[in-house]
Coordinates of C-alpha atoms and ligand atoms in Angstrom, one line a residue:
X1 CA 9.7 13.3 11.4
X2 CA 7.7 10.0 11.1
X3 CA 9.6 6.9 10.1
X4 CA 7.6 4.7 7.7
X5 CA 8.3 1.3 6.1
X6 CA 7.1 0.6 2.6
X7 CA 6.3 -3.1 1.8
X8 CA 6.4 -3.7 -1.9
X9 CA 7.2 -6.4 -4.5
X10 CA 6.5 -4.9 -7.9
X11 CA 7.7 -2.2 -10.1
X12 CA 7.5 0.4 -7.3
X13 CA 5.7 3.2 -9.0
X14 CA 3.8 3.9 -5.8
X15 CA 7.0 3.8 -3.9
X16 CA 8.4 6.4 -6.3
X17 CA 5.4 8.6 -6.0
X18 CA 5.6 8.6 -2.2
X19 CA 9.4 9.1 -2.2
X20 CA 9.0 12.0 -4.6
X21 CA 6.2 13.6 -2.5
X22 CA 8.5 13.4 0.5
X23 CA 11.4 15.0 -1.5
X24 CA 9.0 17.9 -2.3
X25 CA 8.2 18.2 1.4
X26 CA 4.6 17.4 0.8
X27 CA 4.7 14.5 3.3
X28 CA 6.5 14.9 6.6
X29 CA 8.0 11.4 6.8
X30 CA 11.0 9.4 5.9
X31 CA 11.0 6.0 4.2
X32 CA 13.4 4.3 6.6
X33 CA 12.9 0.7 5.4
X34 CA 11.8 -1.1 2.3
X35 CA 10.5 -4.6 2.8
X36 CA 10.1 -7.0 -0.1
X37 CA 9.3 -10.7 -0.5
X38 CA 10.7 -10.5 -4.1
X39 CA 14.5 -9.7 -3.9
X40 CA 14.7 -9.3 -7.7
X41 CA 11.8 -6.8 -8.0
X42 CA 12.4 -3.4 -9.4
X43 CA 11.3 -1.6 -6.2
X44 CA 14.3 -3.2 -4.4
X45 CA 16.7 -1.6 -6.9
X46 CA 14.9 1.7 -6.6
X47 CA 15.1 1.8 -2.8
X48 CA 18.8 0.9 -2.9
X49 CA 19.4 3.7 -5.4
X50 CA 17.9 6.1 -2.9
X51 CA 20.1 4.7 -0.1
X52 CA 17.1 3.3 1.8
X53 CA 17.7 0.2 3.9
X54 CA 16.2 -2.9 2.2
X55 CA 15.0 -6.1 3.9
X56 CA 14.3 -8.6 1.1
X57 CA 13.7 -12.3 1.5
X58 CA 12.3 -15.5 -0.1
X59 CA 9.3 -16.5 2.1
X60 CA 10.1 -20.2 1.2
X61 CA 13.3 -19.9 3.2
X62 CA 11.3 -19.5 6.4
X63 CA 9.2 -21.8 8.5
X64 CA 5.9 -20.1 7.7
X65 CA 4.6 -16.5 7.8
X66 CA 5.4 -16.1 11.5
X67 CA 9.1 -16.9 10.7
X68 CA 9.6 -14.1 8.2
X69 CA 7.3 -11.6 9.9
X70 CA 9.4 -12.0 13.1
X71 CA 12.4 -10.8 11.1
X72 CA 10.4 -7.9 9.6
X73 CA 9.2 -6.9 13.0
X74 CA 12.7 -6.8 14.3
X75 CA 13.8 -4.5 11.4
X76 CA 10.7 -2.2 12.0
X77 CA 11.5 -1.9 15.7
X78 CA 15.2 -1.2 14.9
X79 CA 14.1 1.7 12.6
X80 CA 11.4 3.0 15.0
X81 CA 8.8 2.5 12.3
X82 CA 5.4 4.2 13.1
X83 CA 3.5 3.3 9.9
X84 CA 3.7 0.4 7.5
X85 CA 2.6 1.4 4.0
X86 CA 1.8 -1.6 1.7
X87 CA 2.4 -0.7 -2.0
X88 CA 2.0 -3.8 -4.1
X89 CA 2.9 -6.3 -1.3
X90 CA 0.8 -9.2 -2.4
X91 CA 0.7 -11.1 0.8
X92 CA -1.7 -11.2 3.7
X93 CA -0.2 -9.7 6.8
X94 CA -0.2 -12.0 9.9
X95 CA -0.7 -11.4 13.6
X96 CA 3.0 -11.2 14.2
X97 CA 2.9 -7.8 12.6
X98 CA -0.8 -6.9 12.9
X99 CA -0.8 -7.1 16.7
X100 CA 2.1 -4.7 17.4
X101 CA 1.1 -2.4 14.5
X102 CA -2.7 -2.5 15.0
X103 CA -4.3 0.4 13.1
X104 CA -0.9 1.4 11.7
X105 CA -0.7 -0.6 8.5
X106 CA -2.3 0.7 5.3
X107 CA -2.8 -0.7 1.8
X108 CA -3.7 0.7 -1.6
X109 CA -5.9 -1.5 -3.8
X110 CA -6.9 -0.9 -7.4
X111 CA -10.7 -1.1 -7.0
X112 CA -13.5 0.5 -5.1
X113 CA -13.5 -2.0 -2.2
X114 CA -15.4 -4.0 -1.2
X115 CA -15.7 -4.7 -4.9
X116 CA -13.0 -6.8 -6.5
X117 CA -10.6 -7.7 -3.7
X118 CA -7.6 -9.9 -4.2
X119 CA -5.5 -10.3 -7.3
X120 CA -6.1 -8.8 -10.7
X121 CA -8.7 -6.2 -9.5
X122 CA -8.7 -4.4 -12.8
X123 CA -9.3 -7.6 -14.8
X124 CA -12.1 -8.5 -12.4
X125 CA -13.7 -5.1 -12.9
X126 CA -13.5 -5.5 -16.8
X127 CA -14.8 -9.0 -16.6
X128 CA -17.8 -7.8 -14.5
X129 CA -18.6 -5.1 -17.0
X130 CA -18.7 -2.2 -14.5
X131 CA -18.5 1.3 -15.8
X132 CA -16.8 2.7 -12.8
X133 CA -13.9 1.4 -10.8
X134 CA -11.2 3.1 -8.8
X135 CA -8.7 3.1 -6.0
X136 CA -9.1 2.4 -2.3
X137 CA -6.7 3.2 0.6
X138 CA -7.6 1.2 3.7
X139 CA -6.3 0.0 7.0
X140 CA -5.1 -3.5 7.0
X141 CA -6.7 -6.2 9.1
X142 CA -6.5 -10.0 9.0
X143 CA -8.7 -10.3 5.9
X144 CA -8.0 -9.9 2.2
X145 CA -8.5 -6.2 1.4
X146 CA -11.2 -5.9 4.2
X147 CA -10.0 -3.3 6.6
X148 CA -11.7 0.1 7.3
X149 CA -11.6 2.4 4.3
X150 CA -9.7 5.7 4.6
X151 CA -10.1 7.1 1.1
X152 CA -11.3 6.2 -2.3
X153 CA -11.3 7.7 -5.8
X154 CA -13.4 6.6 -8.8
X155 CA -12.5 6.4 -12.5
X156 CA -14.8 5.7 -15.4
X157 CA -14.2 2.7 -17.7
X158 CA -14.9 3.7 -21.3
X159 CA -16.3 1.3 -23.9
X160 CA -13.0 1.1 -25.9
X161 CA -10.7 0.7 -22.8
X162 CA -8.2 -2.1 -22.7
X163 CA -7.0 -3.5 -19.4
X164 CA -3.8 -1.6 -19.9
X165 CA -5.7 1.7 -20.4
X166 CA -7.6 1.2 -17.1
X167 CA -4.5 0.1 -15.3
X168 CA -2.7 3.2 -16.4
X169 CA -5.5 5.5 -15.2
X170 CA -5.7 3.7 -11.9
X171 CA -2.0 4.1 -11.3
X172 CA -2.2 7.9 -12.2
X173 CA -4.8 8.2 -9.4
X174 CA -2.8 6.0 -7.0
X175 CA 0.3 8.2 -7.4
X176 CA -1.6 11.3 -6.2
X177 CA -4.0 9.7 -3.7
X178 CA -1.5 7.5 -1.7
X179 CA 1.0 10.3 -0.9
X180 CA -1.9 12.6 0.0
X181 CA -3.3 10.0 2.5
X182 CA 0.1 9.2 4.0
X183 CA 0.6 13.0 4.4
X184 CA -2.7 13.2 6.3
X185 CA -1.9 10.1 8.4
X186 CA 1.4 11.3 9.7
X187 CA -0.3 14.6 10.6
X188 CA -3.0 12.7 12.5
X189 CA -5.6 14.1 10.1
X190 CA -6.9 10.9 8.4
X191 CA -10.4 9.4 9.0
X192 CA -11.6 5.9 8.6
X193 CA -15.0 4.4 8.1
X194 CA -15.9 1.2 9.9
X195 CA -18.5 -1.4 8.7
X196 CA -21.2 0.2 10.8
X197 CA -20.7 3.4 8.8
X198 CA -19.1 5.3 11.7
X199 CA -16.4 7.8 10.7
X200 CA -13.6 8.2 13.1
X201 CA -10.4 10.4 13.1
X202 CA -7.1 8.6 13.9
Ligands
LIG1 C1 -0.7 -1.1 -7.4 O1 -1.5 -0.8 -8.5 C2 -1.5 -1.5 -6.2 O2 -2.8 -0.9 -6.2 C3 -1.6 -3.0 -6.4 O3 -0.3 -3.4 -6.8 C4 0.2 -2.3 -7.7 C5 1.6 -2.1 -7.4 O4 2.2 -1.3 -8.3 N1 -1.9 -3.7 -5.2 C6 -2.8 -4.7 -5.1 O5 -3.3 -5.2 -6.0 C7 -3.0 -5.1 -3.6 N2 -4.1 -6.1 -3.6 P1 3.6 -0.5 -8.2 O6 4.6 -1.6 -7.8 O7 3.9 0.1 -9.5 O8 3.5 0.4 -7.0

């Protein structure tokens, strides 16, 4: 059984999707730790309801990123975490975590990266007038949504779509794609594409 940590700060719909896929034995892993930089977020309550250990904190209480990431690292080591799964954790990960977890941190982003990185990816896509957007799962590096891509799925944007419509369809895709990718990762069956276009299994 692989121990994973989910980092999240939002409503936790991706956390739910992953936890439910684990309950159905579709993913051979356990969410052993939930890390959140928003102690009042819904995902924190959801994790507590499931009896999952929660580490939540206010970043402002620490002396910079290295300060709180050192605490996170300690908790990850204590729980023998093998993979860190970002699901709506809206902060850049620093070297304190990236170095010991190199190639072991993934993120889900609501666009077809490298298009529309950062915040409000759905709004950015609508603003740009694209007809296709989607979801990307990628390895995390020091950049903003820049790491090697593991998987992507596209959705169409229709003429009459509101931002909410697109957001909803994006999340439907995320809730299937993310558990699938985590399932492959823990079995050692995922592949990544680097910037030179080389596909590698890891
Ligand atoms: C997800 O849609 C995820 O793609 C996005 O935050 C949402 C969290 O929703 N992440 C980013 O935008 C990262 N740049 P959830 O709390 O319902 O899982």
